[in-house]
Amino acid sequence: MSSFWTDKRVLVTGGTGFLGRAVCRLLNQAQPTLLAAPASADYDLRNAETTQRLLADVGADVVIHLAARVGGIGANQEQPASLYLDNLLMGTNVIEQCRRAGTDRLVVVGTVCSYPKHTRVPFSEDSLWTGYPEETNAPYGVAKLAQLVQLQANRHQYGQQGIYLMPTNLYGPGDKFHPSVSHVIPALIKRCVDAVEAGEDSIEVWGTGTASREFLYVDDAARGILLATEHYRGADPVNLGSNQEIPIKELVEDIADVTGFSGRILWDSTRPDGQPRRCVDPARARVLFGFEATTPFAEGLRRTYDWYVANRQEAESRGRSTTESPSAPTTSSTSAPSMDATGTVTGRGSR
């Protein structure tokens, strides 16, 4: 890991979320002076004064904003207002309070859901404003995209140096497998495993199978975020992707093979497919800060399945669409950064 991190006090919002855990694992290896991952119970980022207090308590040089309220198509359809408002407030408050605190480096992680429903594939960052997002994703996608507008406006007016990254669909060990919040890969793995155990000869899958998606292994995404934090200071948004598009029908077949399900796949065409195609252009990330995904999809899928089978209770325990964020920040004057069982991340020193 780069020596960039050794004298840094780092704040990761959403640090016990799926992506946040991967980011914190990599940061632990880098041994920053302090690595803090605050809990929503202790610091509600929807409140501006609380967000201000968090930044004062941590004294961060680097803020990586991952906290989000997220869900799959079902959650997006059932809670669009909550997903919009909570994500908008969290992002707005983090960006503004970092500006006021003079935080040296701010990284805001957006979403591929912000792209227009019909976008030329692969998605170029220049296509963000060419149309409206796919309807089931729109409230969440627009709320996250507003944070790009805020970052660029603040850069123009105040000189704030925040950057904005857009990972494509993530997957990997540690994902959420509860049906109310799971995305397509964990949802399908669970459905196939349950069917095998119950001896069922078929499973039902939403949509027609004609849509396509790109998937980025979570550890690759975390590496991309840290590379961007170190090396990128620009105003333009940047995709993080694997440059591999997979039809949902093929994805279901791959997951059936991995899980040992040999029954029939029944497609419920009354359910939405979501965005017709999704695959991003990764060139900007490669050129600007040297990021390329390295995990083969088959290998990542096998790791995800193996983790789920070994950790089913944990994987299925998170049953609501919630803000992803862990325990309150703590410091230690002697130990190297380490994550304890509760998700608290500590550091080598305090200010």
Tab-separated table of C-alpha atoms in Angstrom:
chain	number	residue	atom	x	y	z
A	1	MET	CA	0.000	0.000	0.000
A	2	SER	CA	1.071	3.573	-0.656
A	3	SER	CA	2.727	5.687	2.048
A	4	PHE	CA	0.101	8.332	1.229
A	5	TRP	CA	-2.082	7.021	4.064
A	6	THR	CA	0.426	6.789	6.921
A	7	ASP	CA	-0.080	10.320	8.244
A	8	LYS	CA	-3.786	10.598	7.413
A	9	ARG	CA	-6.869	10.683	9.634
A	10	VAL	CA	-9.513	8.925	7.555
A	11	LEU	CA	-13.286	8.944	8.002
A	12	VAL	CA	-15.361	6.334	6.126
A	13	THR	CA	-19.114	6.805	6.327
A	14	GLY	CA	-20.986	3.546	5.856
A	15	GLY	CA	-17.966	1.551	6.960
A	16	THR	CA	-19.873	-1.589	7.958
A	17	GLY	CA	-21.861	-1.652	4.771
A	18	PHE	CA	-20.967	-4.079	2.015
A	19	LEU	CA	-18.555	-1.767	0.192
A	20	GLY	CA	-17.479	-0.011	3.390
A	21	ARG	CA	-16.107	-3.208	4.923
A	22	ALA	CA	-13.979	-3.836	1.852
A	23	VAL	CA	-12.665	-0.270	1.885
A	24	CYS	CA	-11.838	-0.493	5.604
A	25	ARG	CA	-10.030	-3.811	5.116
A	26	LEU	CA	-7.717	-2.197	2.573
A	27	LEU	CA	-7.258	0.906	4.700
A	28	ASN	CA	-6.300	-1.216	7.702
A	29	GLN	CA	-3.411	-2.560	5.636
A	30	ALA	CA	-2.330	1.005	4.837
A	31	GLN	CA	-2.140	1.916	8.555
A	32	PRO	CA	-3.367	5.510	8.589
A	33	THR	CA	-2.944	7.538	11.770
A	34	LEU	CA	-6.689	7.148	12.372
A	35	LEU	CA	-9.401	5.195	10.600
A	36	ALA	CA	-12.900	6.034	11.850
A	37	ALA	CA	-16.175	4.445	10.775
A	38	PRO	CA	-19.095	6.122	12.603
A	39	ALA	CA	-22.472	4.565	13.332
A	40	SER	CA	-25.777	5.999	12.183
A	41	ALA	CA	-26.966	5.479	15.769
A	42	ASP	CA	-24.273	7.874	16.982
A	43	TYR	CA	-24.071	10.219	14.021
A	44	ASP	CA	-27.202	10.591	11.893
A	45	LEU	CA	-25.868	12.109	8.683
A	46	ARG	CA	-29.337	13.311	7.718
A	47	ASN	CA	-28.864	16.006	10.356
A	48	ALA	CA	-26.489	18.851	9.463
A	49	GLU	CA	-25.446	19.686	13.038
A	50	THR	CA	-24.716	16.030	13.788
A	51	THR	CA	-22.619	15.749	10.636
A	52	GLN	CA	-20.689	18.849	11.665
A	53	ARG	CA	-20.063	17.310	15.092
A	54	LEU	CA	-18.790	14.089	13.523
A	55	LEU	CA	-16.211	15.922	11.427
A	56	ALA	CA	-15.089	17.916	14.469
A	57	ASP	CA	-14.788	14.742	16.562
A	58	VAL	CA	-12.700	12.891	13.974
A	59	GLY	CA	-10.635	15.767	12.559
A	60	ALA	CA	-10.387	13.901	9.274
A	61	ASP	CA	-7.922	14.736	6.517
A	62	VAL	CA	-9.732	12.318	4.186
A	63	VAL	CA	-13.478	11.592	4.039
A	64	ILE	CA	-14.828	8.723	1.935
A	65	HIS	CA	-18.614	8.984	1.812
A	66	LEU	CA	-20.186	5.548	1.302
A	67	ALA	CA	-23.182	5.742	3.655
A	68	ALA	CA	-26.409	5.191	1.726
A	69	ARG	CA	-29.906	3.862	2.038
A	70	VAL	CA	-30.104	1.156	-0.611
A	71	GLY	CA	-32.218	-1.723	-1.869
A	72	GLY	CA	-33.131	-3.783	-4.919
A	73	ILE	CA	-35.989	-3.185	-7.340
A	74	GLY	CA	-38.580	-4.133	-4.724
A	75	ALA	CA	-37.303	-1.643	-2.150
A	76	ASN	CA	-36.987	1.033	-4.829
A	77	GLN	CA	-40.639	0.567	-5.740
A	78	GLU	CA	-41.925	0.483	-2.169
A	79	GLN	CA	-39.848	3.294	-0.610
A	80	PRO	CA	-38.916	5.776	-3.345
A	81	ALA	CA	-39.468	8.885	-1.195
A	82	SER	CA	-37.370	7.581	1.696
A	83	LEU	CA	-34.578	6.465	-0.610
A	84	TYR	CA	-34.554	9.862	-2.301
A	85	LEU	CA	-34.654	12.033	0.811
A	86	ASP	CA	-32.303	10.062	3.032
A	87	ASN	CA	-29.611	9.810	0.357
A	88	LEU	CA	-29.995	13.436	-0.646
A	89	LEU	CA	-29.695	14.674	2.944
A	90	MET	CA	-26.717	12.485	3.821
A	91	GLY	CA	-24.746	13.495	0.767
A	92	THR	CA	-25.650	17.179	1.023
A	93	ASN	CA	-24.636	17.373	4.680
A	94	VAL	CA	-21.356	15.494	4.263
A	95	ILE	CA	-20.267	17.645	1.317
A	96	GLU	CA	-21.249	20.933	2.953
A	97	GLN	CA	-19.727	20.150	6.339
A	98	CYS	CA	-16.499	18.964	4.691
A	99	ARG	CA	-16.400	22.280	2.831
A	100	ARG	CA	-16.858	24.226	6.047
A	101	ALA	CA	-14.252	22.128	7.864
A	102	GLY	CA	-11.717	22.530	5.054
A	103	THR	CA	-11.332	18.759	4.617
A	104	ASP	CA	-8.378	18.171	2.315
A	105	ARG	CA	-9.768	15.182	0.407
A	106	LEU	CA	-13.416	14.230	-0.027
A	107	VAL	CA	-14.542	11.233	-2.068
A	108	VAL	CA	-18.256	10.801	-2.775
A	109	VAL	CA	-19.354	7.461	-4.197
A	110	GLY	CA	-22.393	7.674	-6.434
A	111	THR	CA	-24.220	4.998	-8.400
A	112	VAL	CA	-24.595	3.646	-11.909
A	113	CYS	CA	-28.354	4.015	-11.308
A	114	SER	CA	-27.958	7.727	-12.076
A	115	TYR	CA	-27.441	7.062	-15.787
A	116	PRO	CA	-30.403	7.616	-18.139
A	117	LYS	CA	-32.614	4.600	-18.805
A	118	HIS	CA	-31.574	4.505	-22.449
A	119	THR	CA	-27.853	5.200	-22.632
A	120	ARG	CA	-25.419	4.196	-25.328
A	121	VAL	CA	-23.382	1.208	-24.111
A	122	PRO	CA	-20.770	1.332	-22.679
A	123	PHE	CA	-21.939	4.219	-20.483
A	124	SER	CA	-19.668	7.226	-20.841
A	125	GLU	CA	-19.548	9.739	-18.005
A	126	ASP	CA	-20.486	12.378	-20.589
A	127	SER	CA	-23.895	10.662	-20.990
A	128	LEU	CA	-25.107	11.383	-17.446
A	129	TRP	CA	-27.292	14.315	-18.455
A	130	THR	CA	-28.755	12.937	-21.691
A	131	GLY	CA	-31.967	11.570	-20.142
A	132	TYR	CA	-33.879	10.451	-17.058
A	133	PRO	CA	-32.872	7.341	-15.060
A	134	GLU	CA	-34.812	4.086	-15.239
A	135	GLU	CA	-38.046	4.618	-13.298
A	136	THR	CA	-37.531	2.123	-10.472
A	137	ASN	CA	-34.049	3.540	-9.786
A	138	ALA	CA	-34.758	7.209	-10.439
A	139	PRO	CA	-35.352	8.617	-6.917
A	140	TYR	CA	-32.162	7.003	-5.606
A	141	GLY	CA	-30.179	7.776	-8.751
A	142	VAL	CA	-31.234	11.433	-8.889
A	143	ALA	CA	-30.469	11.949	-5.189
A	144	LYS	CA	-26.945	10.637	-5.685
A	145	LEU	CA	-26.445	12.614	-8.891
A	146	ALA	CA	-27.366	15.815	-7.056
A	147	GLN	CA	-24.191	15.295	-5.022
A	148	LEU	CA	-22.114	15.571	-8.195
A	149	VAL	CA	-23.813	18.895	-8.927
A	150	GLN	CA	-23.051	20.101	-5.401
A	151	LEU	CA	-19.404	19.067	-5.624
A	152	GLN	CA	-18.907	20.823	-8.938
A	153	ALA	CA	-20.749	23.955	-7.776
A	154	ASN	CA	-18.670	24.081	-4.594
A	155	ARG	CA	-15.474	23.606	-6.593
A	156	HIS	CA	-16.413	26.567	-8.801
A	157	GLN	CA	-17.507	28.881	-5.978
A	158	TYR	CA	-15.332	27.802	-3.042
A	159	GLY	CA	-12.501	25.718	-4.488
A	160	GLN	CA	-13.591	22.533	-2.704
A	161	GLN	CA	-11.664	19.564	-4.164
A	162	GLY	CA	-14.214	16.747	-3.843
A	163	ILE	CA	-14.292	13.886	-6.349
A	164	TYR	CA	-17.202	11.721	-7.516
A	165	LEU	CA	-16.977	8.020	-8.412
A	166	MET	CA	-19.647	5.742	-9.907
A	167	PRO	CA	-19.160	2.000	-9.379
A	168	THR	CA	-21.247	-0.345	-11.472
A	169	ASN	CA	-23.240	-3.170	-9.813
A	170	LEU	CA	-21.179	-4.637	-6.964
A	171	TYR	CA	-21.047	-8.237	-5.779
A	172	GLY	CA	-18.885	-10.394	-3.538
A	173	PRO	CA	-18.520	-11.854	-0.040
A	174	GLY	CA	-20.310	-9.780	2.588
A	175	ASP	CA	-23.224	-8.815	0.343
A	176	LYS	CA	-26.784	-8.598	1.707
A	177	PHE	CA	-28.925	-11.670	1.094
A	178	HIS	CA	-32.214	-10.764	2.789
A	179	PRO	CA	-34.960	-10.667	0.105
A	180	SER	CA	-36.111	-7.172	1.087
A	181	VAL	CA	-32.771	-5.534	0.279
A	182	SER	CA	-30.738	-7.944	-1.850
A	183	HIS	CA	-29.606	-7.144	-5.367
A	184	VAL	CA	-29.667	-9.582	-8.252
A	185	ILE	CA	-26.652	-11.830	-7.528
A	186	PRO	CA	-27.276	-12.463	-3.808
A	187	ALA	CA	-31.034	-12.772	-4.452
A	188	LEU	CA	-30.474	-15.441	-7.107
A	189	ILE	CA	-27.870	-17.323	-5.048
A	190	LYS	CA	-30.250	-17.521	-2.101
A	191	ARG	CA	-33.164	-18.564	-4.304
A	192	CYS	CA	-31.148	-21.369	-5.888
A	193	VAL	CA	-29.707	-22.593	-2.578
A	194	ASP	CA	-33.161	-22.616	-0.994
A	195	ALA	CA	-34.554	-24.541	-3.968
A	196	VAL	CA	-31.789	-27.155	-3.817
A	197	GLU	CA	-32.336	-27.677	-0.096
A	198	ALA	CA	-36.117	-27.919	-0.495
A	199	GLY	CA	-35.865	-30.285	-3.443
A	200	GLU	CA	-37.780	-27.904	-5.700
A	201	ASP	CA	-37.666	-28.446	-9.456
A	202	SER	CA	-38.054	-24.786	-10.473
A	203	ILE	CA	-37.389	-21.227	-9.410
A	204	GLU	CA	-39.121	-18.019	-10.472
A	205	VAL	CA	-37.092	-15.006	-11.593
A	206	TRP	CA	-38.344	-11.473	-12.173
A	207	GLY	CA	-38.421	-10.062	-15.692
A	208	THR	CA	-37.663	-11.632	-19.047
A	209	GLY	CA	-33.927	-12.305	-18.756
A	210	THR	CA	-33.165	-10.026	-21.696
A	211	ALA	CA	-31.682	-7.180	-19.648
A	212	SER	CA	-27.924	-7.142	-19.109
A	213	ARG	CA	-25.682	-6.013	-16.297
A	214	GLU	CA	-22.024	-5.430	-15.524
A	215	PHE	CA	-20.688	-6.597	-12.167
A	216	LEU	CA	-17.662	-5.348	-10.241
A	217	TYR	CA	-16.142	-7.436	-7.464
A	218	VAL	CA	-16.316	-5.506	-4.213
A	219	ASP	CA	-12.590	-5.699	-3.444
A	220	ASP	CA	-11.817	-4.328	-6.898
A	221	ALA	CA	-14.203	-1.432	-6.232
A	222	ALA	CA	-12.516	-0.708	-2.897
A	223	ARG	CA	-9.102	-0.661	-4.557
A	224	GLY	CA	-10.415	1.739	-7.181
A	225	ILE	CA	-11.737	4.098	-4.516
A	226	LEU	CA	-8.392	4.215	-2.704
A	227	LEU	CA	-6.477	4.754	-5.951
A	228	ALA	CA	-8.768	7.645	-6.836
A	229	THR	CA	-8.409	9.127	-3.354
A	230	GLU	CA	-4.636	9.156	-3.718
A	231	HIS	CA	-4.219	10.202	-7.329
A	232	TYR	CA	-7.289	12.035	-8.630
A	233	ARG	CA	-8.304	15.617	-7.855
A	234	GLY	CA	-10.472	16.469	-10.855
A	235	ALA	CA	-14.049	17.705	-11.192
A	236	ASP	CA	-15.290	15.111	-13.692
A	237	PRO	CA	-17.195	12.027	-12.495
A	238	VAL	CA	-15.422	8.685	-13.005
A	239	ASN	CA	-16.856	5.208	-13.620
A	240	LEU	CA	-15.526	2.134	-11.851
A	241	GLY	CA	-16.318	-0.992	-13.843
A	242	SER	CA	-15.141	-4.392	-15.010
A	243	ASN	CA	-15.815	-3.883	-18.745
A	244	GLN	CA	-17.833	-7.137	-18.930
A	245	GLU	CA	-21.561	-7.136	-19.755
A	246	ILE	CA	-23.634	-10.210	-18.856
A	247	PRO	CA	-27.254	-10.944	-19.916
A	248	ILE	CA	-29.440	-11.742	-16.909
A	249	LYS	CA	-30.460	-15.053	-18.512
A	250	GLU	CA	-26.792	-16.078	-18.684
A	251	LEU	CA	-26.216	-14.840	-15.131
A	252	VAL	CA	-29.049	-17.041	-13.811
A	253	GLU	CA	-27.581	-20.058	-15.581
A	254	ASP	CA	-24.132	-19.335	-14.120
A	255	ILE	CA	-25.553	-19.053	-10.610
A	256	ALA	CA	-27.561	-22.253	-11.043
A	257	ASP	CA	-24.343	-24.055	-12.005
A	258	VAL	CA	-22.402	-22.672	-9.039
A	259	THR	CA	-25.138	-23.556	-6.534
A	260	GLY	CA	-25.931	-26.971	-8.013
A	261	PHE	CA	-29.507	-26.110	-8.994
A	262	SER	CA	-30.582	-28.133	-12.028
A	263	GLY	CA	-34.282	-27.287	-12.194
A	264	ARG	CA	-36.274	-25.056	-14.514
A	265	ILE	CA	-36.024	-21.266	-14.634
A	266	LEU	CA	-39.491	-19.640	-14.794
A	267	TRP	CA	-39.491	-16.005	-15.924
A	268	ASP	CA	-42.180	-13.700	-14.509
A	269	SER	CA	-42.545	-11.194	-17.335
A	270	THR	CA	-45.083	-9.164	-15.333
A	271	ARG	CA	-42.195	-8.010	-13.142
A	272	PRO	CA	-39.800	-5.239	-14.248
A	273	ASP	CA	-36.472	-5.924	-15.916
A	274	GLY	CA	-35.076	-2.605	-14.739
A	275	GLN	CA	-32.653	-0.768	-17.004
A	276	PRO	CA	-32.367	-2.624	-20.352
A	277	ARG	CA	-28.559	-2.628	-20.455
A	278	ARG	CA	-25.879	-1.558	-18.015
A	279	CYS	CA	-22.153	-1.539	-18.734
A	280	VAL	CA	-19.822	1.390	-18.125
A	281	ASP	CA	-16.796	2.697	-19.988
A	282	PRO	CA	-13.837	2.197	-17.591
A	283	ALA	CA	-11.299	4.161	-19.641
A	284	ARG	CA	-11.318	7.347	-17.580
A	285	ALA	CA	-10.410	5.506	-14.358
A	286	ARG	CA	-7.584	3.675	-16.110
A	287	VAL	CA	-6.113	6.861	-17.537
A	288	LEU	CA	-6.584	9.138	-14.511
A	289	PHE	CA	-5.531	6.860	-11.652
A	290	GLY	CA	-4.561	3.494	-13.084
A	291	PHE	CA	-7.575	1.433	-12.025
A	292	GLU	CA	-8.515	-1.814	-13.755
A	293	ALA	CA	-10.651	-4.636	-12.356
A	294	THR	CA	-8.709	-7.878	-11.947
A	295	THR	CA	-11.124	-10.451	-10.479
A	296	PRO	CA	-12.559	-12.879	-13.077
A	297	PHE	CA	-16.344	-13.039	-12.784
A	298	ALA	CA	-16.483	-16.830	-12.379
A	299	GLU	CA	-13.979	-16.662	-9.527
A	300	GLY	CA	-15.799	-13.796	-7.814
A	301	LEU	CA	-19.133	-15.581	-8.128
A	302	ARG	CA	-17.707	-18.742	-6.564
A	303	ARG	CA	-16.244	-16.740	-3.660
A	304	THR	CA	-19.597	-15.043	-3.116
A	305	TYR	CA	-21.449	-18.365	-3.047
A	306	ASP	CA	-18.886	-19.955	-0.719
A	307	TRP	CA	-19.121	-17.002	1.682
A	308	TYR	CA	-22.919	-17.157	1.720
A	309	VAL	CA	-22.997	-20.878	2.485
A	310	ALA	CA	-20.481	-20.392	5.330
A	311	ASN	CA	-22.174	-17.260	6.756
A	312	ARG	CA	-25.888	-17.622	6.084
A	313	GLN	CA	-27.131	-16.176	9.358
A	314	GLU	CA	-25.032	-13.036	8.958
A	315	ALA	CA	-25.804	-12.759	5.250
A	316	GLU	CA	-29.565	-12.861	5.792
A	317	SER	CA	-29.709	-10.864	9.029
A	318	ARG	CA	-29.978	-7.386	7.546
A	319	GLY	CA	-33.628	-7.313	6.677
A	320	ARG	CA	-34.465	-3.685	5.938
A	321	SER	CA	-33.335	-0.989	3.547
A	322	THR	CA	-31.212	1.021	5.964
A	323	THR	CA	-28.420	3.516	6.122
A	324	GLU	CA	-25.164	1.576	6.012
A	325	SER	CA	-22.873	2.831	8.766
A	326	PRO	CA	-21.008	1.230	11.711
A	327	SER	CA	-19.848	2.060	15.219
A	328	ALA	CA	-18.651	5.348	16.671
A	329	PRO	CA	-15.091	6.488	15.925
A	330	THR	CA	-12.480	5.600	18.489
A	331	THR	CA	-8.741	6.151	18.770
A	332	SER	CA	-5.826	4.335	20.307
A	333	SER	CA	-2.472	5.907	21.062
A	334	THR	CA	-0.438	2.743	20.577
A	335	SER	CA	-2.002	0.140	18.315
A	336	ALA	CA	-2.037	-0.029	14.540
A	337	PRO	CA	-5.454	0.363	12.908
A	338	SER	CA	-7.675	-2.679	13.370
A	339	MET	CA	-11.366	-3.510	13.109
A	340	ASP	CA	-12.989	-5.181	16.071
A	341	ALA	CA	-16.019	-7.454	16.105
A	342	THR	CA	-18.477	-4.560	16.273
A	343	GLY	CA	-17.054	-2.829	13.218
A	344	THR	CA	-15.291	-0.054	15.151
A	345	VAL	CA	-12.078	0.990	13.461
A	346	THR	CA	-9.267	2.421	15.540
A	347	GLY	CA	-6.033	4.232	14.789
A	348	ARG	CA	-2.430	4.868	15.783
A	349	GLY	CA	-2.918	8.242	17.365
A	350	SER	CA	-5.320	10.986	18.371
A	351	ARG	CA	-5.310	14.695	17.829
